[in-house]
Coordinates of C-alpha atoms in Angstrom, one line a residue:
Chain A
X1376 CA 54.4 127.1 100.8
X1377 CA 53.1 126.2 97.4
X1378 CA 54.2 122.6 98.2
X1379 CA 51.9 122.7 101.2
X1380 CA 49.0 123.7 99.0
X1381 CA 49.7 120.9 96.7
X1382 CA 49.9 118.5 99.6
X1383 CA 46.6 119.8 100.9
X1384 CA 44.9 119.6 97.5
X1385 CA 46.2 116.0 97.2
X1386 CA 44.8 115.1 100.6
X1387 CA 41.5 116.6 99.9
X1388 CA 41.2 114.7 96.7
X1389 CA 42.1 111.5 98.5
X1390 CA 39.6 112.3 101.1
X1391 CA 36.9 112.5 98.4
X1392 CA 38.3 109.8 96.2
X1393 CA 35.2 108.8 94.3
X1394 CA 34.3 112.3 93.3
X1395 CA 37.9 113.1 92.4
X1396 CA 38.0 110.0 90.1
X1397 CA 34.7 110.8 88.5
X1398 CA 35.7 114.4 87.8
X1399 CA 39.1 113.2 86.4
X1400 CA 37.3 110.8 84.2
X1401 CA 35.3 113.7 82.7
X1402 CA 38.6 115.3 81.7
X1403 CA 40.2 112.1 80.6
X1404 CA 37.3 111.5 78.1
X1405 CA 37.6 115.0 76.7
X1406 CA 41.4 115.0 76.3
X1407 CA 41.4 111.4 75.1
X1408 CA 38.9 112.3 72.4
X1409 CA 40.8 115.3 71.3
X1410 CA 44.1 113.5 71.2
X1411 CA 42.7 110.4 69.5
X1412 CA 40.8 112.4 66.8
X1413 CA 43.7 114.7 66.1
X1414 CA 46.1 111.7 65.9
X1415 CA 43.7 110.0 63.6
X1416 CA 43.4 113.1 61.4
X1417 CA 47.2 113.5 61.3
X1418 CA 47.5 109.8 60.7
X1419 CA 45.2 110.1 57.7
X1420 CA 47.2 113.0 56.4
X1421 CA 50.5 111.2 56.9
X1422 CA 49.2 108.2 55.0
X1423 CA 47.8 110.3 52.2
X1424 CA 51.0 112.2 51.9
X1425 CA 53.0 109.1 51.9
X1426 CA 50.8 107.4 49.3
X1427 CA 51.0 110.5 47.2
X1428 CA 54.7 110.4 47.5
X1429 CA 54.5 106.9 46.1
X1430 CA 52.8 108.2 43.1
X1431 CA 55.8 110.5 42.7
X1432 CA 56.6 113.6 44.4
X1433 CA 58.7 114.5 41.3
X1434 CA 55.8 114.1 38.9
X1435 CA 53.3 116.4 37.4
X1436 CA 49.7 115.6 36.4
X1437 CA 48.1 117.0 33.3
X1438 CA 44.4 116.5 33.1
X1439 CA 41.5 117.8 31.0
X1440 CA 40.1 121.2 31.9
X1441 CA 38.0 121.8 35.0
X1442 CA 38.5 118.3 36.2
X1443 CA 39.0 117.6 39.9
X1444 CA 37.5 114.2 40.4
X1445 CA 38.4 110.8 39.0
X1446 CA 38.8 111.3 35.3
X1447 CA 36.8 108.3 34.0
X1448 CA 35.3 109.0 30.6
X1449 CA 36.2 112.6 30.4
X1450 CA 37.8 113.5 27.1
X1451 CA 39.9 116.5 26.3
X1452 CA 43.5 115.5 26.1
X1453 CA 44.9 113.6 23.0
X1454 CA 47.9 111.8 22.0
X1455 CA 49.0 115.0 20.3
X1456 CA 49.2 116.7 23.7
X1457 CA 51.2 113.9 25.0
X1458 CA 53.7 114.3 22.2
X1459 CA 54.0 118.0 22.8
X1460 CA 54.7 117.4 26.5
X1461 CA 57.2 114.7 25.8
X1462 CA 59.3 117.2 23.9
X1463 CA 59.7 119.5 26.9
X1464 CA 63.1 119.9 28.6
X1465 CA 63.4 118.4 32.1
X1466 CA 61.1 115.5 31.6
X1467 CA 62.4 111.9 32.1
X1468 CA 59.3 110.2 30.6
X1469 CA 55.6 110.6 30.4
X1470 CA 52.8 108.2 31.1
X1471 CA 49.6 108.9 29.1
X1472 CA 46.8 107.0 30.7
X1473 CA 43.3 105.9 29.8
X1474 CA 40.8 105.1 32.4
X1475 CA 38.1 102.6 31.4
X1476 CA 35.4 100.6 33.0
X1477 CA 34.3 97.3 31.5
X1478 CA 32.8 94.0 32.5
X1479 CA 35.4 91.4 32.9
X1480 CA 34.6 87.7 32.7
X1481 CA 36.5 84.9 34.3
X1482 CA 35.6 81.3 34.9
X1483 CA 31.9 82.0 34.4
X1484 CA 31.9 85.0 36.7
X1485 CA 31.4 88.6 35.7
X1486 CA 32.7 91.8 37.5
X1487 CA 33.1 95.4 36.7
X1488 CA 36.8 96.2 37.3
X1489 CA 38.4 99.6 36.5
X1490 CA 40.9 99.3 33.7
X1491 CA 43.8 101.6 33.5
X1492 CA 45.9 101.6 30.3
X1493 CA 49.4 102.7 30.0
X1494 CA 52.3 102.5 27.6
X1495 CA 54.5 99.4 27.6
X1496 CA 57.8 101.2 27.3
X1497 CA 59.7 102.0 30.5
X1498 CA 57.5 99.6 32.4
X1499 CA 60.2 98.4 34.9
X1500 CA 61.2 102.0 35.7
X1501 CA 57.7 103.2 35.9
X1502 CA 56.6 100.6 38.4
X1503 CA 59.7 101.1 40.5
X1504 CA 59.1 104.9 40.5
X1505 CA 55.6 104.2 41.6
X1506 CA 57.0 101.9 44.3
X1507 CA 55.0 99.0 43.1
X1508 CA 56.5 95.5 43.4
X1509 CA 55.2 92.3 41.9
X1510 CA 53.6 89.7 44.0
X1511 CA 54.1 87.3 41.1
X1512 CA 54.8 87.6 37.4
X1513 CA 56.2 90.7 35.7
X1514 CA 55.2 94.0 34.1
X1515 CA 53.7 93.7 30.6
X1516 CA 56.0 94.6 27.7
X1517 CA 55.6 95.6 24.1
X1518 CA 55.2 92.0 23.1
X1519 CA 52.3 91.4 25.5
X1520 CA 49.5 92.6 23.3
X1521 CA 47.1 90.5 25.2
X1522 CA 48.8 90.5 28.6
X1523 CA 47.5 92.5 31.6
X1524 CA 48.7 93.2 35.1
X1525 CA 46.3 93.1 38.0
X1526 CA 46.1 94.7 41.4
X1527 CA 46.5 92.6 44.5
X1528 CA 42.9 92.9 45.6
X1529 CA 41.6 92.2 42.1
X1530 CA 43.5 88.9 42.2
X1531 CA 42.0 88.0 45.6
X1532 CA 38.6 89.5 45.7
X1533 CA 37.2 90.3 42.3
X1534 CA 36.0 86.8 41.4
X1535 CA 35.1 83.7 43.4
X1536 CA 38.3 82.1 42.2
X1537 CA 41.6 83.7 42.8
X1538 CA 43.4 85.1 39.8
X1539 CA 47.0 84.4 39.3
X1540 CA 49.7 84.5 36.6
X1541 CA 48.6 82.8 33.3
X1542 CA 44.9 83.1 34.3
X1543 CA 42.9 84.0 31.2
X1544 CA 40.3 86.8 31.4
X1545 CA 37.8 88.0 28.9
X1546 CA 37.4 91.7 28.4
X1547 CA 34.9 92.9 25.7
X1548 CA 34.9 89.3 24.4
X1549 CA 38.7 89.2 23.9
X1550 CA 41.0 87.0 25.9
X1551 CA 43.7 88.5 28.0
X1552 CA 46.3 86.7 30.0
X1553 CA 47.5 87.8 33.5
X1554 CA 51.2 88.3 33.2
X1555 CA 51.8 89.9 36.6
X1556 CA 50.1 90.5 40.0
X1557 CA 51.1 93.6 41.9
X1558 CA 52.1 93.3 45.6
X1559 CA 49.7 94.9 48.0
X1560 CA 50.3 98.7 48.2
X1561 CA 47.4 99.7 50.4
X1562 CA 46.2 102.2 47.9
X1563 CA 43.2 101.8 45.7
X1564 CA 45.3 103.3 42.9
X1565 CA 47.2 100.1 42.4
X1566 CA 45.3 97.4 44.3
X1567 CA 41.9 97.6 42.7
X1568 CA 42.5 97.9 39.0
X1569 CA 43.5 95.9 35.9
X1570 CA 46.4 97.4 33.9
X1571 CA 46.4 97.0 30.2
X1572 CA 48.9 98.1 27.5
X1573 CA 47.5 101.3 26.1
X1574 CA 47.8 100.2 22.4
X1575 CA 45.7 97.2 23.1
X1576 CA 43.1 99.4 24.9
X1577 CA 42.9 101.8 22.0
X1578 CA 42.1 98.9 19.7
X1579 CA 39.7 97.2 22.0
X1580 CA 37.8 100.3 23.1
X1581 CA 38.2 102.2 19.8
X1582 CA 39.8 105.2 21.3
X1583 CA 42.6 106.0 18.9
X1584 CA 43.9 109.2 20.3
X1585 CA 42.1 109.9 23.6
X1586 CA 44.1 110.4 26.8
X1587 CA 42.6 110.9 30.3
X1588 CA 45.6 111.8 32.3
X1589 CA 49.2 112.5 31.4
X1590 CA 51.6 111.7 34.2
X1591 CA 54.9 113.5 33.8
X1592 CA 58.0 112.2 35.5
X1593 CA 60.7 114.8 36.0
X1594 CA 64.4 114.6 35.5
X1595 CA 66.3 114.6 38.7
X1596 CA 66.9 118.2 39.8
X1597 CA 64.2 119.6 37.6
X1598 CA 62.0 122.2 39.3
X1599 CA 58.4 121.1 39.1
X1600 CA 57.0 124.6 39.0
X1601 CA 59.3 125.5 36.1
X1602 CA 58.4 122.4 34.1
X1603 CA 54.7 122.9 34.8
X1604 CA 54.9 126.4 33.4
X1605 CA 56.7 125.1 30.3
X1606 CA 54.0 122.5 29.9
X1607 CA 51.2 125.1 30.2
X1608 CA 52.9 127.4 27.7
X1609 CA 53.5 124.5 25.2
X1610 CA 50.0 123.1 25.5
X1611 CA 48.4 126.6 25.1
X1612 CA 50.3 127.1 21.9
X1613 CA 49.5 123.7 20.4
X1614 CA 45.9 123.4 21.5
X1615 CA 45.0 127.1 21.2
X1616 CA 43.0 126.9 24.4
X1617 CA 43.4 126.6 28.1
X1618 CA 41.1 123.7 28.5
X1619 CA 43.5 121.6 30.7
X1620 CA 44.9 121.7 34.2
X1621 CA 48.5 121.1 35.3
X1622 CA 49.0 120.0 38.9
X1623 CA 52.4 120.0 40.6
X1624 CA 52.8 117.7 43.6
X1625 CA 53.0 120.8 45.8
X1626 CA 49.6 122.0 44.6
X1627 CA 48.0 118.6 45.1
X1628 CA 49.5 118.3 48.6
X1629 CA 48.4 121.8 49.5
X1630 CA 44.9 121.0 48.4
X1631 CA 44.8 117.7 50.2
X1632 CA 46.4 119.3 53.3
X1633 CA 43.7 122.0 53.3
X1634 CA 40.9 119.5 53.1
X1635 CA 42.5 117.3 55.8
X1636 CA 43.2 120.3 57.9
X1637 CA 39.5 121.1 57.9
X1638 CA 38.7 117.5 58.7
X1639 CA 41.1 117.6 61.7
X1640 CA 39.7 120.9 62.9
X1641 CA 36.1 119.6 62.8
X1642 CA 37.1 116.4 64.6
X1643 CA 39.0 118.4 67.3
X1644 CA 36.0 120.8 67.6
X1645 CA 33.7 117.9 68.3
X1646 CA 36.2 116.5 70.9
X1647 CA 36.5 120.0 72.4
X1648 CA 32.8 119.8 73.3
X1649 CA 33.4 116.8 75.5
X1650 CA 36.3 118.6 77.1
X1651 CA 34.0 121.6 77.8
X1652 CA 31.7 119.2 79.5
X1653 CA 34.6 117.8 81.5
X1654 CA 35.5 121.4 82.5
X1655 CA 32.0 122.0 83.7
X1656 CA 32.3 118.8 85.7
X1657 CA 35.3 120.2 87.5
X1658 CA 33.5 123.4 88.2
X1659 CA 30.5 121.5 89.6
X1660 CA 32.8 119.3 91.7
X1661 CA 34.6 122.4 93.0
X1662 CA 31.4 124.2 93.9
X1663 CA 30.3 121.1 95.8
X1664 CA 33.6 121.0 97.5
X1665 CA 33.4 124.7 98.5
X1666 CA 30.0 124.1 100.0
X1667 CA 31.1 120.9 101.8
X1668 CA 34.2 122.6 103.1
X1669 CA 32.6 125.9 104.1
X1670 CA 33.4 125.2 107.7
X1671 CA 36.9 124.1 106.9
X1672 CA 37.4 127.4 105.0
X1673 CA 36.2 129.2 108.0
X1674 CA 38.7 127.4 110.1
X1675 CA 41.7 128.1 108.0
X1676 CA 40.7 131.7 107.6
X1677 CA 40.4 132.0 111.4
X1678 CA 44.0 130.7 111.7
X1679 CA 45.4 133.2 109.3
X1680 CA 44.7 132.2 105.7
X1681 CA 44.3 135.1 103.4
X1682 CA 41.9 135.4 100.5
X1683 CA 44.7 134.6 98.0
X1684 CA 45.7 131.6 100.0
X1685 CA 42.3 130.1 99.7
X1686 CA 42.1 131.0 96.0
X1687 CA 45.4 129.3 95.3
X1688 CA 44.5 126.2 97.3
X1689 CA 41.3 125.7 95.3
X1690 CA 42.9 126.5 92.0
X1691 CA 45.7 124.0 92.7
X1692 CA 43.1 121.4 93.4
X1693 CA 41.2 122.2 90.2
X1694 CA 44.4 122.4 88.2
X1695 CA 45.5 119.1 89.6
X1696 CA 42.3 117.4 88.5
X1697 CA 42.8 118.8 85.1
X1698 CA 46.5 117.8 85.0
X1699 CA 45.9 114.3 86.0
X1700 CA 42.9 114.0 83.7
X1701 CA 45.1 115.4 80.9
X1702 CA 48.0 113.0 81.5
X1703 CA 45.8 110.0 81.5
X1704 CA 43.6 111.3 78.7
X1705 CA 46.5 112.2 76.4
X1706 CA 48.1 108.8 76.7
X1707 CA 44.9 106.8 76.5
X1708 CA 43.9 108.9 73.5
X1709 CA 47.1 108.2 71.7
X1710 CA 46.9 104.5 72.6
X1711 CA 43.4 104.4 71.3
X1712 CA 44.3 106.0 68.0
X1713 CA 47.4 103.8 67.7
X1714 CA 45.2 100.7 68.2
X1715 CA 42.8 102.0 65.6
X1716 CA 45.7 102.4 63.2
X1717 CA 46.9 98.9 63.9
X1718 CA 43.3 97.6 63.5
X1719 CA 42.9 99.5 60.2
X1720 CA 46.2 98.1 58.9
X1721 CA 45.2 94.7 60.0
X1722 CA 41.9 95.1 58.1
X1723 CA 43.8 96.0 55.0
X1724 CA 43.4 99.8 55.0
X1725 CA 46.8 101.4 55.3
X1726 CA 45.1 104.7 55.4
X1727 CA 46.3 105.5 58.9
X1728 CA 49.8 106.3 59.9
X1729 CA 49.7 107.1 63.6
X1730 CA 52.7 108.9 64.8
X1731 CA 53.5 109.8 68.5
X1732 CA 53.2 113.6 68.4
X1733 CA 55.0 114.9 71.5
X1734 CA 53.8 118.4 70.8
X1735 CA 50.2 117.3 70.7
X1736 CA 50.5 115.3 73.9
X1737 CA 52.2 118.2 75.7
X1738 CA 49.7 120.7 74.3
X1739 CA 46.7 118.6 75.4
X1740 CA 48.1 118.0 78.9
X1741 CA 48.7 121.7 79.4
X1742 CA 45.3 122.5 77.9
X1743 CA 43.7 120.1 80.4
X1744 CA 45.5 121.9 83.2
X1745 CA 44.3 125.2 82.0
X1746 CA 40.8 124.0 81.7
X1747 CA 41.0 122.8 85.3
X1748 CA 42.3 126.1 86.5
X1749 CA 39.7 128.1 84.6
X1750 CA 36.9 125.9 85.8
X1751 CA 38.2 126.4 89.3
X1752 CA 38.3 130.2 89.2
X1753 CA 34.7 130.9 90.1
X1754 CA 34.5 128.3 92.9
X1755 CA 37.8 129.4 94.3
X1756 CA 36.6 133.0 94.4
X1757 CA 33.4 131.9 96.0
X1758 CA 35.4 130.1 98.7
X1759 CA 37.8 133.0 99.3
X1760 CA 34.9 135.4 99.7
X1761 CA 33.3 133.4 102.5
X1762 CA 33.1 135.4 105.7
X1763 CA 35.1 133.5 108.3
X1764 CA 32.6 134.1 111.2
X1765 CA 29.8 132.9 109.0
X1766 CA 31.7 130.0 107.6
X1767 CA 32.6 128.8 111.0
X1768 CA 28.9 128.6 112.0
X1769 CA 28.1 126.5 108.9
X1770 CA 27.1 122.9 109.8
Chain B
X1174 CA 44.8 144.8 137.5
X1175 CA 45.5 147.3 134.7
X1176 CA 49.1 146.4 134.4
X1177 CA 49.8 147.3 130.8
X1178 CA 48.2 149.0 127.7
X1179 CA 45.1 147.3 126.4
X1180 CA 45.8 144.6 123.8
X1181 CA 42.2 144.7 122.6
X1182 CA 39.9 147.7 122.9
X1183 CA 36.4 148.1 121.7
X1184 CA 35.3 151.7 121.3
X1185 CA 31.6 152.0 120.9
X1186 CA 31.8 148.9 118.7
X1187 CA 28.5 147.7 117.2
X1188 CA 27.3 145.2 114.7
X1189 CA 24.0 145.2 112.9
X1190 CA 23.0 142.4 110.5
X1191 CA 20.9 143.1 107.5
X1192 CA 18.2 140.5 107.2
X1193 CA 16.5 141.4 104.0
X1194 CA 15.0 144.7 104.7
X1195 CA 15.1 144.4 108.5
X1196 CA 18.1 145.5 110.5
X1197 CA 19.0 143.3 113.4
X1198 CA 21.3 144.8 115.9
X1199 CA 23.5 142.1 117.4
X1200 CA 25.8 144.3 119.4
X1201 CA 24.8 147.9 120.2
X1202 CA 27.9 150.0 120.9
X1203 CA 30.2 148.2 123.4
X1204 CA 33.1 149.7 125.2
X1205 CA 35.7 147.2 126.5
X1206 CA 39.3 147.1 127.2
X1207 CA 41.3 143.8 127.6
X1208 CA 44.8 144.2 128.8
X1209 CA 47.8 142.1 128.0
X1210 CA 48.1 139.1 130.3
X1211 CA 44.6 139.2 131.5
X1212 CA 42.2 136.2 131.8
X1213 CA 38.8 137.5 130.9
X1214 CA 35.5 135.6 130.4
X1215 CA 32.6 136.8 128.4
X1216 CA 29.3 135.4 129.6
X1217 CA 25.8 135.6 128.4
X1218 CA 22.8 133.6 127.3
X1219 CA 22.4 132.5 123.7
X1220 CA 21.2 135.4 121.6
X1221 CA 22.9 137.9 123.9
X1222 CA 25.5 139.0 121.2
X1223 CA 28.2 137.0 122.9
X1224 CA 29.2 135.3 119.6
X1225 CA 29.2 138.5 117.7
X1226 CA 31.4 140.0 120.4
X1227 CA 33.8 137.1 120.1
X1228 CA 34.0 137.5 116.4
X1229 CA 34.8 141.1 116.7
X1230 CA 37.3 140.6 119.5
X1231 CA 38.9 137.9 117.4
X1232 CA 39.0 140.0 114.3
X1233 CA 36.8 137.4 112.5
X1234 CA 34.3 140.1 111.7
X1235 CA 34.3 143.8 111.3
X1236 CA 32.0 146.2 113.2
X1237 CA 29.4 148.2 111.4
X1238 CA 30.0 151.1 113.8
X1239 CA 32.7 152.1 116.2
X1240 CA 36.3 151.0 116.3
X1241 CA 38.3 148.0 117.4
X1242 CA 41.9 148.3 118.3
X1243 CA 44.2 145.3 118.3
X1244 CA 47.5 146.1 119.9
X1245 CA 46.9 149.8 119.2
X1246 CA 45.9 149.3 115.6
X1247 CA 42.4 150.1 114.4
X1248 CA 41.2 147.1 112.5
X1249 CA 37.7 148.4 111.6
X1250 CA 38.8 149.5 108.1
X1251 CA 41.5 146.9 107.4
X1252 CA 41.5 144.8 104.3
X1253 CA 40.5 141.2 104.7
X1254 CA 43.9 139.9 103.8
X1255 CA 45.7 142.2 106.3
X1256 CA 43.2 141.2 108.9
X1257 CA 43.8 137.5 108.2
X1258 CA 47.6 138.0 108.5
X1259 CA 47.2 139.8 111.9
X1260 CA 44.7 137.3 113.1
X1261 CA 47.0 134.4 112.3
X1262 CA 49.9 136.1 114.2
X1263 CA 48.3 137.6 117.2
X1264 CA 45.2 135.6 118.0
X1265 CA 44.8 131.9 118.7
X1266 CA 41.4 130.3 118.5
X1267 CA 40.0 127.4 120.4
X1268 CA 36.5 126.4 119.4
X1269 CA 33.7 124.4 121.1
X1270 CA 33.8 121.8 118.2
X1271 CA 37.6 121.7 118.1
X1272 CA 37.5 122.5 114.4
X1273 CA 40.5 120.4 113.4
X1274 CA 41.0 119.5 109.8
X1275 CA 40.1 115.9 109.4
X1276 CA 42.5 115.2 106.6
X1277 CA 45.5 116.4 108.6
X1278 CA 47.1 114.5 111.5
X1279 CA 47.6 116.1 114.9
X1280 CA 51.0 117.8 114.3
X1281 CA 50.0 118.9 110.8
X1282 CA 46.9 120.6 112.3
X1283 CA 49.1 122.3 114.8
X1284 CA 51.5 123.4 112.1
X1285 CA 48.8 124.7 109.8
X1286 CA 48.7 128.3 111.1
X1287 CA 52.5 128.5 110.6
X1288 CA 52.0 127.7 106.9
X1289 CA 50.2 131.0 106.4
X1290 CA 52.9 132.9 108.2
X1291 CA 55.5 131.3 105.9
X1292 CA 57.4 129.3 108.5
X1293 CA 59.7 126.7 106.9
X1294 CA 58.5 123.2 106.9
X1295 CA 61.2 121.7 109.2
X1296 CA 60.7 124.4 111.8
X1297 CA 56.9 123.9 111.6
X1298 CA 57.3 120.2 112.4
X1299 CA 59.6 120.8 115.3
X1300 CA 57.5 123.5 116.8
X1301 CA 54.2 121.6 116.3
X1302 CA 55.6 118.5 118.0
X1303 CA 56.9 120.5 120.9
X1304 CA 53.6 122.2 121.3
X1305 CA 51.9 118.9 121.3
X1306 CA 54.2 117.5 123.9
X1307 CA 53.4 120.6 126.0
X1308 CA 49.8 119.5 126.1
X1309 CA 50.8 115.9 126.8
X1310 CA 50.1 114.5 123.3
X1311 CA 53.6 113.8 122.0
X1312 CA 52.6 110.2 121.4
X1313 CA 49.6 111.1 119.4
X1314 CA 51.3 113.5 116.9
X1315 CA 50.7 111.2 113.9
X1316 CA 47.1 110.5 114.6
X1317 CA 44.2 111.9 112.6
X1318 CA 41.6 113.9 114.6
X1319 CA 39.1 111.0 114.1
X1320 CA 41.4 108.7 116.1
X1321 CA 41.6 111.1 119.1
X1322 CA 39.1 111.5 122.0
X1323 CA 37.3 114.8 122.4
X1324 CA 39.7 115.9 125.2
X1325 CA 42.7 115.1 123.1
X1326 CA 41.2 116.9 120.1
X1327 CA 40.7 120.0 122.2
X1328 CA 44.3 119.8 123.4
X1329 CA 45.5 119.6 119.8
X1330 CA 43.3 122.7 119.1
X1331 CA 45.0 124.5 122.0
X1332 CA 48.4 123.6 120.7
X1333 CA 47.3 124.8 117.2
X1334 CA 46.1 128.1 118.8
X1335 CA 49.6 128.6 120.2
X1336 CA 51.4 127.8 116.9
X1337 CA 52.4 131.3 116.1
X1338 CA 52.9 132.3 119.7
X1339 CA 49.9 134.7 119.7
X1340 CA 49.4 137.4 122.3
X1341 CA 45.8 136.5 122.8
X1342 CA 44.1 133.2 123.1
X1343 CA 40.4 133.3 122.4
X1344 CA 38.3 130.3 123.4
X1345 CA 34.7 129.9 122.5
X1346 CA 33.0 127.5 124.8
X1347 CA 36.1 125.4 125.0
X1348 CA 34.6 122.9 127.4
X1349 CA 31.2 122.8 125.8
X1350 CA 31.6 119.4 124.1
X1351 CA 33.7 117.8 126.8
X1352 CA 32.8 115.9 130.0
X1353 CA 33.5 117.7 133.2
X1354 CA 36.8 115.9 133.9
X1355 CA 38.4 116.6 130.5
X1356 CA 36.8 120.0 130.6
X1357 CA 38.6 120.7 133.8
X1358 CA 41.9 119.6 132.2
X1359 CA 41.4 122.1 129.4
X1360 CA 40.7 124.9 131.9
X1361 CA 43.8 123.8 133.7
X1362 CA 45.9 124.3 130.5
X1363 CA 44.3 127.7 129.9
X1364 CA 45.2 128.7 133.5
X1365 CA 48.7 127.6 133.0
X1366 CA 49.0 129.6 129.8
X1367 CA 47.7 132.6 131.7
X1368 CA 50.3 132.1 134.3
X1369 CA 52.9 132.2 131.7
X1370 CA 51.6 135.6 130.6
X1371 CA 49.2 134.8 127.8
X1372 CA 46.1 136.9 127.4
X1373 CA 43.1 134.5 127.7
X1374 CA 39.6 135.3 126.7
X1375 CA 36.9 132.7 127.2
X1376 CA 33.4 133.0 125.8
X1377 CA 30.9 130.8 127.7
X1378 CA 27.4 130.6 129.0
X1379 CA 28.7 128.4 131.9
X1380 CA 29.3 130.4 135.0
X1381 CA 31.4 127.5 136.4
X1382 CA 33.9 128.1 133.6
X1383 CA 33.6 131.9 133.6
X1384 CA 34.6 131.9 137.3
X1385 CA 38.1 130.8 136.5
X1386 CA 38.8 134.1 134.8
X1387 CA 40.0 137.2 136.7
X1388 CA 37.2 139.2 135.3
X1389 CA 33.8 138.3 133.8
X1390 CA 32.0 140.5 131.4
X1391 CA 28.3 139.8 131.3
X1392 CA 26.5 140.5 128.0
X1393 CA 22.8 140.8 127.4
X1394 CA 20.8 142.1 124.5
X1395 CA 23.9 143.2 122.7
X1396 CA 25.2 145.4 125.6
X1397 CA 27.6 144.9 128.5
X1398 CA 25.4 144.3 131.5
X1399 CA 28.0 144.2 134.2
X1400 CA 31.6 143.4 134.9
X1401 CA 32.5 141.1 137.8
X1402 CA 36.0 140.7 139.3
X1403 CA 36.5 137.0 140.3
X1404 CA 39.4 137.3 142.6
X1405 CA 42.4 136.2 140.7
X1406 CA 41.1 133.2 138.8
X1407 CA 41.9 130.6 141.5
X1408 CA 40.6 127.2 141.0

């Protein structure tokens, strides 16, 4: 019996093809927007998490107090703090970093390029932990007092002429030689900066004991929360204040996740509006259909269709529109977001990692079906409540 | 003539329509008995209450006063769904405008009343095709109504009316949209059904059609004016 209703719904839609298509398009747009925007949001989150993983899931960041943004120019931590941390159990090595901004000169051109300074020891290990490879050249070592590494984009885009190994730059009037160019990582953290040995930076910028961030690499098997607590305790004791923050990867991921969650929710909310419009479209089409088929409803009532039969017939039709719209919408939405991911990658922003999310697809298809059914309820009830004698008279 | 118990009985049945604040009586308390196996015609000019009477007799509408008994059951206070179920099983309708569903082909139209009685699909198909061949349309079973002539459409409608083997067949101006030749064919089919024992009720304003019934009930101003015995419904 239900099969017969499906059959009739299908025929009715075929009979009014254009309207069926238009109504379906309304749902397709709504669902495609939802799926695409959620996929993009998730893709962004995936990419961020992955890039964060590159920075080291088994690392802890220690920063000056009340600092959440980029730590350029903020003082607070010192080399003494770095020494204190270095002595804590469970730590493989630490990377005290200085963030600087200075005009860099090359072949007559000038550009402001962010400079990050780190120690020269453990360089190989550090870069491999960060998952950074070398496009050409090598990491700087203790003997490279005037050697720098540069990010991939710095080499290509910072100046009119491309920078490569053995290129000479002038920073604050002093000559530095490029000893290595990083491979492209897709993160601004590594692609857009110049990297300098920290001792050279201290001399050049006259910052003998300042540290902007201390990156702590954990021993294998060390529990980040425990080490973080030890760091906090040790720093409190040595500094005599709490003017610093210690972030574990979990905390940072949680914060990022919360922010991206809100972003996704807002995107989905915006898309939901278009689905609502699609639902109203179904309702409108169904009302029109009820009106057009008044006589037909009278006929099938006269030959024995009960109220519930009519309701089911109309609900199936509305649900069918929703379902078809949902199917097409879900897959075109995913395709759209996938293409945007590909385009973004192609343009050099590996900030989108679009993954086929079966749950999202199934959820959005069922959601479209439900929207269809819900939109069909009122028209279906209207159809069912028609008086057969009156409906038969309708021209 | 009164061979059996009445299949349809109107007991002071009346219908008043509410038009805004004005009450318009369409039928003013009619008493009528139609017996099983009878061929009855209901005649009257337009506005006489003829259509209202047909709706009540066919359980398409409920009276605002009095009672209507269908096969001994009072339908006046029945729920709509119950009424639909009974209607589908016991009454077959033939309309002036055929009223076939344009999206279904001939046999599917004939099979439709069986859908609402829960008849399995295979049985529906077999029965529908048999009914169509009974009205001489076996070859046209797969055609859509739009591809059939008026006379053919009305024969499909008759086949559909017989789908659930109802006790009563109710025809509302069945020849109204047909030329006289095809109209005569339709009357012929109705007479044959009557001979096989079906109760036939024809509502018409055409005395030539009404004459084929055994008994003609004349309606005027919402009341039964007179009943005429036609002498056996001979052609």
